[in-house]
Tab-separated table of C-alpha atoms in Angstrom:
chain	number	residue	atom	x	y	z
A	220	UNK	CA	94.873	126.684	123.528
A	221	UNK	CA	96.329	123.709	121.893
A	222	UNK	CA	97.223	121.460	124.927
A	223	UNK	CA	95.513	120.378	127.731
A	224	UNK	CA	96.219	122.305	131.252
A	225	UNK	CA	99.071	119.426	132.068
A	226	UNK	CA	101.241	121.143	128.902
A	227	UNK	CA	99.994	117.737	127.041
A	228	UNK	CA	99.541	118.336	122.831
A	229	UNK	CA	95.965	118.067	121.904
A	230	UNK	CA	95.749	115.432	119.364
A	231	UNK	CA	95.224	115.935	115.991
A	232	UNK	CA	91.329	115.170	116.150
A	233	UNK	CA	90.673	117.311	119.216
A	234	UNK	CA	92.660	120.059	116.736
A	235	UNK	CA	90.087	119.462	113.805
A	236	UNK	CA	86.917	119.852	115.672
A	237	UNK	CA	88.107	123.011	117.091
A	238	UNK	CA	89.022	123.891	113.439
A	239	UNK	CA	85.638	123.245	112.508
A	240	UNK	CA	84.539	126.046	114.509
A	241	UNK	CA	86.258	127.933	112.867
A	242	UNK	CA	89.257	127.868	115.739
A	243	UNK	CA	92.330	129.733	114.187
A	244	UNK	CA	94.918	128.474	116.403
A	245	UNK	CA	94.120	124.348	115.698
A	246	UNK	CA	94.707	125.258	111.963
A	247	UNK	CA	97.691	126.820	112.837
A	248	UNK	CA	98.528	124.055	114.910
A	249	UNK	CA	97.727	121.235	112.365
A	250	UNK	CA	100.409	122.886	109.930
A	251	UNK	CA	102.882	123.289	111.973
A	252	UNK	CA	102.514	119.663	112.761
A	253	UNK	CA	101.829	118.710	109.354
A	254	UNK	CA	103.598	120.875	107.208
A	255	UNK	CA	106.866	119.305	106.677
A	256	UNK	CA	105.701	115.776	106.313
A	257	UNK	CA	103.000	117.486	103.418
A	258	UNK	CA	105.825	118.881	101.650
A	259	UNK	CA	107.902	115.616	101.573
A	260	UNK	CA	105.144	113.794	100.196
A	261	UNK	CA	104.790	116.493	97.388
A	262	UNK	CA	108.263	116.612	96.748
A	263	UNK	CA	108.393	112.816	96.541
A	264	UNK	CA	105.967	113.073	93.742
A	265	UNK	CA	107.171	116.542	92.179
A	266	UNK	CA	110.536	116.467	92.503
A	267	UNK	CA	110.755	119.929	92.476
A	268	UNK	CA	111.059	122.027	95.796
A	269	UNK	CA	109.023	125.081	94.645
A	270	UNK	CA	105.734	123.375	93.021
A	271	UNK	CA	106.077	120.988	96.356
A	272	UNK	CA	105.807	123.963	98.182
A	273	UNK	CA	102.800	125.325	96.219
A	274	UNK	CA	101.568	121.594	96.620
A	275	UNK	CA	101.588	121.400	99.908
A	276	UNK	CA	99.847	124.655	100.598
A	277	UNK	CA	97.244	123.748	97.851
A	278	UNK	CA	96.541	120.433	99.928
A	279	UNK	CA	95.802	122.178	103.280
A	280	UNK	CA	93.688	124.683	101.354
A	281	UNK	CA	91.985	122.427	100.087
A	282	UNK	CA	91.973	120.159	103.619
A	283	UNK	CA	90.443	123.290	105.239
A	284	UNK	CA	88.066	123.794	102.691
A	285	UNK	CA	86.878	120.111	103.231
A	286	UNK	CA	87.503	119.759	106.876
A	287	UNK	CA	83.070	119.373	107.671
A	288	UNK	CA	83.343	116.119	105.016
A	289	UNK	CA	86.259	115.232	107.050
A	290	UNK	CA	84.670	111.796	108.724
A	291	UNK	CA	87.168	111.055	111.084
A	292	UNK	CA	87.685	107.001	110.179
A	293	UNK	CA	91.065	108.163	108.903
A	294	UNK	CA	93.782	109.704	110.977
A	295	UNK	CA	93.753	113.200	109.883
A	296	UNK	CA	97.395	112.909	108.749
A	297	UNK	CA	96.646	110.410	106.092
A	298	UNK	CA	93.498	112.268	105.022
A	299	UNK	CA	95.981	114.980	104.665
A	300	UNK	CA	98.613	113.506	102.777
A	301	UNK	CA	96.210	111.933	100.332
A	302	UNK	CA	95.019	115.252	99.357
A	303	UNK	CA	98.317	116.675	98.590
A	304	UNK	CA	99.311	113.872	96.798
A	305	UNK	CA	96.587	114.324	94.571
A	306	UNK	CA	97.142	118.337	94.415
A	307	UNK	CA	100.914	116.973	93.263
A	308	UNK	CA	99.766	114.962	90.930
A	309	UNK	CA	97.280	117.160	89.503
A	310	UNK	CA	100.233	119.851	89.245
A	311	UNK	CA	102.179	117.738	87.369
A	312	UNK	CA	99.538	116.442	85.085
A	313	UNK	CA	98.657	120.156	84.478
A	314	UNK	CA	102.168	120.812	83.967
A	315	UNK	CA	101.994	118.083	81.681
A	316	UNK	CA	105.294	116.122	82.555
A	317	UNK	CA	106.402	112.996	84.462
A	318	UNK	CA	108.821	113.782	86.616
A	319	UNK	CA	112.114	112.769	86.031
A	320	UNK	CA	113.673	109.641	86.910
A	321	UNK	CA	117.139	109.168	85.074
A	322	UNK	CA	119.885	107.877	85.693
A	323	UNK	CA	122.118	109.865	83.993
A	324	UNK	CA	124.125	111.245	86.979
A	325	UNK	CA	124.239	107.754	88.812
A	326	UNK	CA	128.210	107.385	87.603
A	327	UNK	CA	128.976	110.502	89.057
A	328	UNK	CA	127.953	109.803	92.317
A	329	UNK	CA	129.109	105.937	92.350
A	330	UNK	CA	132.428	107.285	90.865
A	331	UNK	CA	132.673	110.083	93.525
A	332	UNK	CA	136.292	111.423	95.466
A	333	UNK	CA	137.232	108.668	97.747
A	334	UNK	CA	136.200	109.443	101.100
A	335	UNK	CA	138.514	111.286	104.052
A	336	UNK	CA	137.668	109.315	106.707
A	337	UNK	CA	135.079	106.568	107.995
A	338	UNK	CA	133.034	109.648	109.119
A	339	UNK	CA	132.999	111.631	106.155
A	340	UNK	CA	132.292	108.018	103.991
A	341	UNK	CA	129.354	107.279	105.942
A	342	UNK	CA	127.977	110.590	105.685
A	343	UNK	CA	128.255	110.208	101.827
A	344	UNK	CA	126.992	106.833	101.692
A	345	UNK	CA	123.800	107.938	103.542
A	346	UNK	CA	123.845	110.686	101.489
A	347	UNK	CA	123.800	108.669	98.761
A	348	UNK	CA	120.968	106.157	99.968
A	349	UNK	CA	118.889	109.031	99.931
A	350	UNK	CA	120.021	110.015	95.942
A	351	UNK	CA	118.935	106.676	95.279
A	352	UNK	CA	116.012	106.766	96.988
A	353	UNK	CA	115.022	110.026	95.031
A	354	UNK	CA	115.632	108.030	91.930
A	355	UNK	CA	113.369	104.943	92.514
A	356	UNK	CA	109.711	104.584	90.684
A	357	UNK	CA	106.921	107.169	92.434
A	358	UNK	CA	104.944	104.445	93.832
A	359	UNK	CA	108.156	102.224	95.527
A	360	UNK	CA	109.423	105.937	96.324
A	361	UNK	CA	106.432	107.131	98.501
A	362	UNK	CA	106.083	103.567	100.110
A	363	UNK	CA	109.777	103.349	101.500
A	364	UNK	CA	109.917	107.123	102.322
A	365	UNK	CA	105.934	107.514	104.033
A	366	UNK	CA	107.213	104.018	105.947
A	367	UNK	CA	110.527	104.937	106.731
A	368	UNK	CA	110.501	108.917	107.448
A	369	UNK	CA	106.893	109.346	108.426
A	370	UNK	CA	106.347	105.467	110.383
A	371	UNK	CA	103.111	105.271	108.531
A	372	UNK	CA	101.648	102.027	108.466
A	373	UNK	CA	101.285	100.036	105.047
A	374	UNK	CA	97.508	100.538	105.189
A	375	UNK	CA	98.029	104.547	105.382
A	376	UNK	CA	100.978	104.156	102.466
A	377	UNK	CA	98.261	102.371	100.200
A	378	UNK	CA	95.831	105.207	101.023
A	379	UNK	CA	98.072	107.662	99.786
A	380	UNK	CA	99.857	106.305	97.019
A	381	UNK	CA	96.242	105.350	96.186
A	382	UNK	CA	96.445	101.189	96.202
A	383	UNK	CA	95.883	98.189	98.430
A	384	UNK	CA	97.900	97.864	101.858
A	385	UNK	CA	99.018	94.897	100.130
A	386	UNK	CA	100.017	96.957	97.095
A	387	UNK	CA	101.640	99.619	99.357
A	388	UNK	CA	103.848	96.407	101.167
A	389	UNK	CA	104.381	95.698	97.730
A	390	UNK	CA	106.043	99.030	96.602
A	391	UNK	CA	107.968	99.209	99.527
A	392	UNK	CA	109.622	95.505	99.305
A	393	UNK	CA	110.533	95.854	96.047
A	394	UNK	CA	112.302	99.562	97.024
A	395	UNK	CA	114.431	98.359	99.164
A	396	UNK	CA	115.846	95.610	96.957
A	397	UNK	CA	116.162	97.916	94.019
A	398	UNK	CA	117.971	100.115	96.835
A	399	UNK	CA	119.815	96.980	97.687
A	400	UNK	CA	120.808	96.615	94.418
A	401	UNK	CA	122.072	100.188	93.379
A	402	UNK	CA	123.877	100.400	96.292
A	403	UNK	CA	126.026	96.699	95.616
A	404	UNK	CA	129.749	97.546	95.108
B	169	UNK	CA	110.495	85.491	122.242
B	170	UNK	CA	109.042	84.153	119.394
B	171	UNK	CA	110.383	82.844	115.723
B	172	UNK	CA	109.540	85.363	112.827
B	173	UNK	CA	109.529	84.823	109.333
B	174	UNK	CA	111.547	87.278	107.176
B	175	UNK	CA	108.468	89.169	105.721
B	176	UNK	CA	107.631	90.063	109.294
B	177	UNK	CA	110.777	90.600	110.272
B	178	UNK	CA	111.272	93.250	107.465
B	179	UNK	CA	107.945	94.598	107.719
B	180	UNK	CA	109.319	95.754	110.927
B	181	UNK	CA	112.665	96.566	110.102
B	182	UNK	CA	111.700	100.849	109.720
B	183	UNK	CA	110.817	100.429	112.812
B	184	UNK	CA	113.751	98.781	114.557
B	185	UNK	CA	116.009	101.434	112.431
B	186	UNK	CA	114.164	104.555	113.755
B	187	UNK	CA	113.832	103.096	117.374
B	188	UNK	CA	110.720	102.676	117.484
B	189	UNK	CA	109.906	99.096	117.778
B	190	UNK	CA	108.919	97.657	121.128
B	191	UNK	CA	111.357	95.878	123.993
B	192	UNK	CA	109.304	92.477	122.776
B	193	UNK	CA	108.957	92.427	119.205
B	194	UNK	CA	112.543	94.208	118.950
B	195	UNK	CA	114.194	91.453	120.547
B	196	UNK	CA	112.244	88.654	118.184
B	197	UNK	CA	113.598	90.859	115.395
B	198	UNK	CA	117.135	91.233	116.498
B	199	UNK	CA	117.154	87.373	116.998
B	200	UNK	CA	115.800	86.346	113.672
B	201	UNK	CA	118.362	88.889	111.970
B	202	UNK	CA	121.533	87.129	113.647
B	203	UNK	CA	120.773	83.950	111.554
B	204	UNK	CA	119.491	85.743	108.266
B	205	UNK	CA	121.548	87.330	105.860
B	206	UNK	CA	118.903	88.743	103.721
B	207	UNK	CA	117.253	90.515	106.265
B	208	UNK	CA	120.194	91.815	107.657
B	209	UNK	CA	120.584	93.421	104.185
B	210	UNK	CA	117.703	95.125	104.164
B	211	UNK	CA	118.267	96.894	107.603
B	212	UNK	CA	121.853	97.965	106.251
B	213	UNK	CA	119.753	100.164	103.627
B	214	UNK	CA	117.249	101.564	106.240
B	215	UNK	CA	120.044	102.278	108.569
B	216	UNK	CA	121.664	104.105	106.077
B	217	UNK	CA	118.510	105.945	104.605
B	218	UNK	CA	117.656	107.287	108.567
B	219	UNK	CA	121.541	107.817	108.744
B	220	UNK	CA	121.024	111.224	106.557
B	221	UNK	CA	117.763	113.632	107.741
B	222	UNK	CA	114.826	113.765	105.156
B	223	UNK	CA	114.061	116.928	103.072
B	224	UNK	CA	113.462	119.733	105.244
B	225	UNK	CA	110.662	122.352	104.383
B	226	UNK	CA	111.330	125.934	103.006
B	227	UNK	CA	111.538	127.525	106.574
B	228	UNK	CA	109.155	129.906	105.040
B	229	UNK	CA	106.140	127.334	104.087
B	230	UNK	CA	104.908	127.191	107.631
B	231	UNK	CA	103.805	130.836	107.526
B	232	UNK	CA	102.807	130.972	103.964
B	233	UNK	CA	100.638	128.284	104.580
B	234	UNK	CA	99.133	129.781	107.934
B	235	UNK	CA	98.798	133.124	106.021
B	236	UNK	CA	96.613	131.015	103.239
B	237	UNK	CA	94.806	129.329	105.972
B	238	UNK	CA	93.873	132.930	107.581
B	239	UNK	CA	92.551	134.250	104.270
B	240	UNK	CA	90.430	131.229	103.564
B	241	UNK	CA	89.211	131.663	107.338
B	242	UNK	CA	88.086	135.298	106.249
B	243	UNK	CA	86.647	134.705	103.417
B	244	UNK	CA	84.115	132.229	104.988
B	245	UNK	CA	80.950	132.890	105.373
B	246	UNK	CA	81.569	136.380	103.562
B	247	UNK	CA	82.157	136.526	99.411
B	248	UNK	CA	84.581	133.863	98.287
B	249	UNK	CA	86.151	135.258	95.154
B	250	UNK	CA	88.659	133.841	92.686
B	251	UNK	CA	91.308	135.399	94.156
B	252	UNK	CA	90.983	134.160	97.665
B	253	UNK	CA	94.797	132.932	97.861
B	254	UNK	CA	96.658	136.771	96.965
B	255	UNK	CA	99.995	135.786	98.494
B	256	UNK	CA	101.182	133.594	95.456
B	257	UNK	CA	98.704	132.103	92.289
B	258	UNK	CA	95.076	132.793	92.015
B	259	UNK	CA	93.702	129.575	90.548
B	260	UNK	CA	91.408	128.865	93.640
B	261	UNK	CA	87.778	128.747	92.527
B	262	UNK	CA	85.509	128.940	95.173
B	263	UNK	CA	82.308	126.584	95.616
B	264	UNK	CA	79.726	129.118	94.996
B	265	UNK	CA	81.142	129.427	92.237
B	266	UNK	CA	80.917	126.206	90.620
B	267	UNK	CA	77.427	126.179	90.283
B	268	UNK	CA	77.369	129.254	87.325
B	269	UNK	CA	80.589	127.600	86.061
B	270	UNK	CA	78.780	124.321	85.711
B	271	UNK	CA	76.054	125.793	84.394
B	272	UNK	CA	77.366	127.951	81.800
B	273	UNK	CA	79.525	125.263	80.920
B	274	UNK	CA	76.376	123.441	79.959
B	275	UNK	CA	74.483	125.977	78.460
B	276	UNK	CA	77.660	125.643	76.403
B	277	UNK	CA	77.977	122.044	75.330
B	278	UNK	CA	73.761	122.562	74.678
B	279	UNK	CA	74.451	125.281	72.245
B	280	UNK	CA	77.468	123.578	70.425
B	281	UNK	CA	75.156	120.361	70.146
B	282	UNK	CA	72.220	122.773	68.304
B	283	UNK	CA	74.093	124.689	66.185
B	284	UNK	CA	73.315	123.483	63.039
B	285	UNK	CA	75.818	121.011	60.771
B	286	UNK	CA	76.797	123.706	57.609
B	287	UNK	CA	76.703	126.971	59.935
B	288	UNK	CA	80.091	128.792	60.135
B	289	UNK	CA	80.699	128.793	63.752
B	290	UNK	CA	82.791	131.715	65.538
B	291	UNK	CA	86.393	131.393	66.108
B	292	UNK	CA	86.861	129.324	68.915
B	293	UNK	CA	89.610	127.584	71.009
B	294	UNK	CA	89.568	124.202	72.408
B	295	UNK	CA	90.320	123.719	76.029
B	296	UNK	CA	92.010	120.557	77.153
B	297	UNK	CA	91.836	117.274	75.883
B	298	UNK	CA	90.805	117.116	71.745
B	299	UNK	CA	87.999	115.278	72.024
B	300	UNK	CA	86.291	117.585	74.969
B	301	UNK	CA	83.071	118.634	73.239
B	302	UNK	CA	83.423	122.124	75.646
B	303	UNK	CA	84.814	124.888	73.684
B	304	UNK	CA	85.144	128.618	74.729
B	305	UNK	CA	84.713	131.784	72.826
B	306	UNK	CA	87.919	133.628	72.899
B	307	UNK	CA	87.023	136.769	74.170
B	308	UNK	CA	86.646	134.760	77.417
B	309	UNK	CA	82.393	135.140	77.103
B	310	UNK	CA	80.308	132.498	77.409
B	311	UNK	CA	76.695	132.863	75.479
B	312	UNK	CA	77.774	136.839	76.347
B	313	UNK	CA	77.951	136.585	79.708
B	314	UNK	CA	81.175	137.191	81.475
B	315	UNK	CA	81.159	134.283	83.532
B	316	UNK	CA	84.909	133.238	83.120
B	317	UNK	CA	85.838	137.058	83.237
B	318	UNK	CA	88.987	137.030	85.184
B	319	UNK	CA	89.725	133.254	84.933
B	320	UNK	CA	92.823	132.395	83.363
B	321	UNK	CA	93.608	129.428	80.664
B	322	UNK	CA	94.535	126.896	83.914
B	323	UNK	CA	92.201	128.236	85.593
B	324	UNK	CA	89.503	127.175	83.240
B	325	UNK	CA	91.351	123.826	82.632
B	326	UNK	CA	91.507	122.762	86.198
B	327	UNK	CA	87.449	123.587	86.464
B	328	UNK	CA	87.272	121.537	83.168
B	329	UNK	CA	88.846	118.893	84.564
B	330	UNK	CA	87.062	118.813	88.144
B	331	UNK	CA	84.003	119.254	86.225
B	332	UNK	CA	84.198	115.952	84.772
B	333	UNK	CA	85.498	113.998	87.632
């Protein structure tokens, strides 16, 4: 059982010990809880949607493997997270590329059809935050996405991203004025 | 109610645009953002990022990843071979393992050190960085014993590379 007899969700730590007994269900519980955000963070590293997957299973592998190290003076999430950030990073460094960060297609979207209506503009100007987003520096990219999608605190960013807290407020200041900026009329 | 300054303010402006900032600290943010321009800038981006959903997963992962999960679960406690993870790429190498990998890559790196300056060595191929004084035979033997048998190149590089973390 993964809830308490009120229907309540076990937390994530009550989940690990009863992973650490080698409880099935928890694990299965953790990634469905955990999955999504896991491949997000690979993806915001990889850039592409297959090695993110392979990422993100990797890092719970890996998490599983590791759960009787796991101390517990981290959330599990974060603990999490940081591993498959490194898995993505050690994909890519096997792969041996950066991932991409150009520019190139910038004009096209700026220069796009003129919208409809307000609804239809809105949609593609959120759409397009997001485009922008994908284009920013790793480091200011993880910071604004972990704080804004995830509401991870700046102290869990900088354990991911692997800096300071102050590093991690940092990276995600200077996001959102480069965001500021790109999107300028 | 109480007078922010902006690097609060926009510390706490994901917050505010997701909804989840507190009836207190929302209202000392709202209030500070009616007289600053700046700030009010950097919502209009966040509103607009949580405007449009994040990435969504394959709907797939979920079970691939529980499937991977169950096999590691099995193989606990019971023989943990290379090929643990079946259901896509094989490059898992399991910690009992490490021990006769680390080993043999020593015996290795010992036997390249005594081998002596003028003596024609075998043909062999260089794993990794240049400079890595490891080097493996290319029939995939190691001092003839088949300790990498069934390892491919990544896999080999990856335990390289963990090897001298």
């Amino acid at each position: 059982m993964n809830g308490d007899p009120h229907g309540r969700e076990a937390p994530d730590d009550v989940l690990v010990q009863r992973a650490r007994s080698g409880d099935e269900a928890a694990l299965n519980r953790l990634v469905t809880r955990h999955h999504q955000t896991a491949y997000r963070v690979a993806l915001g590293i990889l850039g592409d949607p297959e090695q993110a997957a392979d990422a993100a299973q990797d890092g719970f592998l890996r998490a599983v493997r590791a759960l009787d190290s796991f101390r517990g003076d981290a959330r599990f999430r974060t603990w999490l997270l940081t591993i498959v950030s490194n898995e993505a990073r050690g994909l890519m460094r096997r792969a041996g590329r950066r991932r991409e960060s150009g520019l190139e297609d910038e004009s096209a979207v700026v220069d796009g059809a003129p919208a409809v209506d307000d609804v239809v503009a809105a949609k593609e100007e959120a759409g397009m935050a997001r485009r922008f987003l994908a284009r920013l520096p790793e480091k200011q990219r993880l910071a604004v996405q972990l704080r804004v999608d995830e509401g991870l605190s700046f102290k869990e960013v900088g354990e991911i991203i692997g800096s300071t807290e102050g590093a991690a407020r940092v990276n995600y200041h200077h996001g959102i004025k480069r965001l500021r900026e790109m999107m300028e009329p | 109610m109480t007078n922010m300054t902006c690097a609060t303010v926009q510390d706490l402006l994901p917050e505010l645009a997701t909804g989840r900032l507190g009836g207190g600290e929302s209202e000392s943010v709202e209030s500070h953002l009616a007289g600053c321009s700046r700030c009010r800038e950097a919502l209009d981006v966040l509103t607009l990022l949580t405007a449009s959903p994040p990435t969504e997963a394959p709907p797939e992962l979920e079970a691939r990843i529980q499937a991977a999960v169950r096999q590691e679960l099995a193989m606990t406690g019971t023989r943990r071979a290379p090929a643990a993870h079946g259901a896509r790429r094989g490059w898992h190498i399991p910690a009992p393992a490490w021990g006769l990998a680390a080993a043999a890559v020593l015996a290795l790196v010992m036997g390249r050190t005594l081998l002596p300056g003028g003596e024609q060595e075998p043909e062999l191929l260089a794993l990794g960085q240049e400079d890595l004084p490891v080097l493996l035979a290319d029939d995939g033997m190691v001092a003839g014993a088949p300790v990498f048998d069934g390892l491919s190149d990544d896999d080999l590089a990856l335990l390289l590379e963990e090897l001298e973390r």
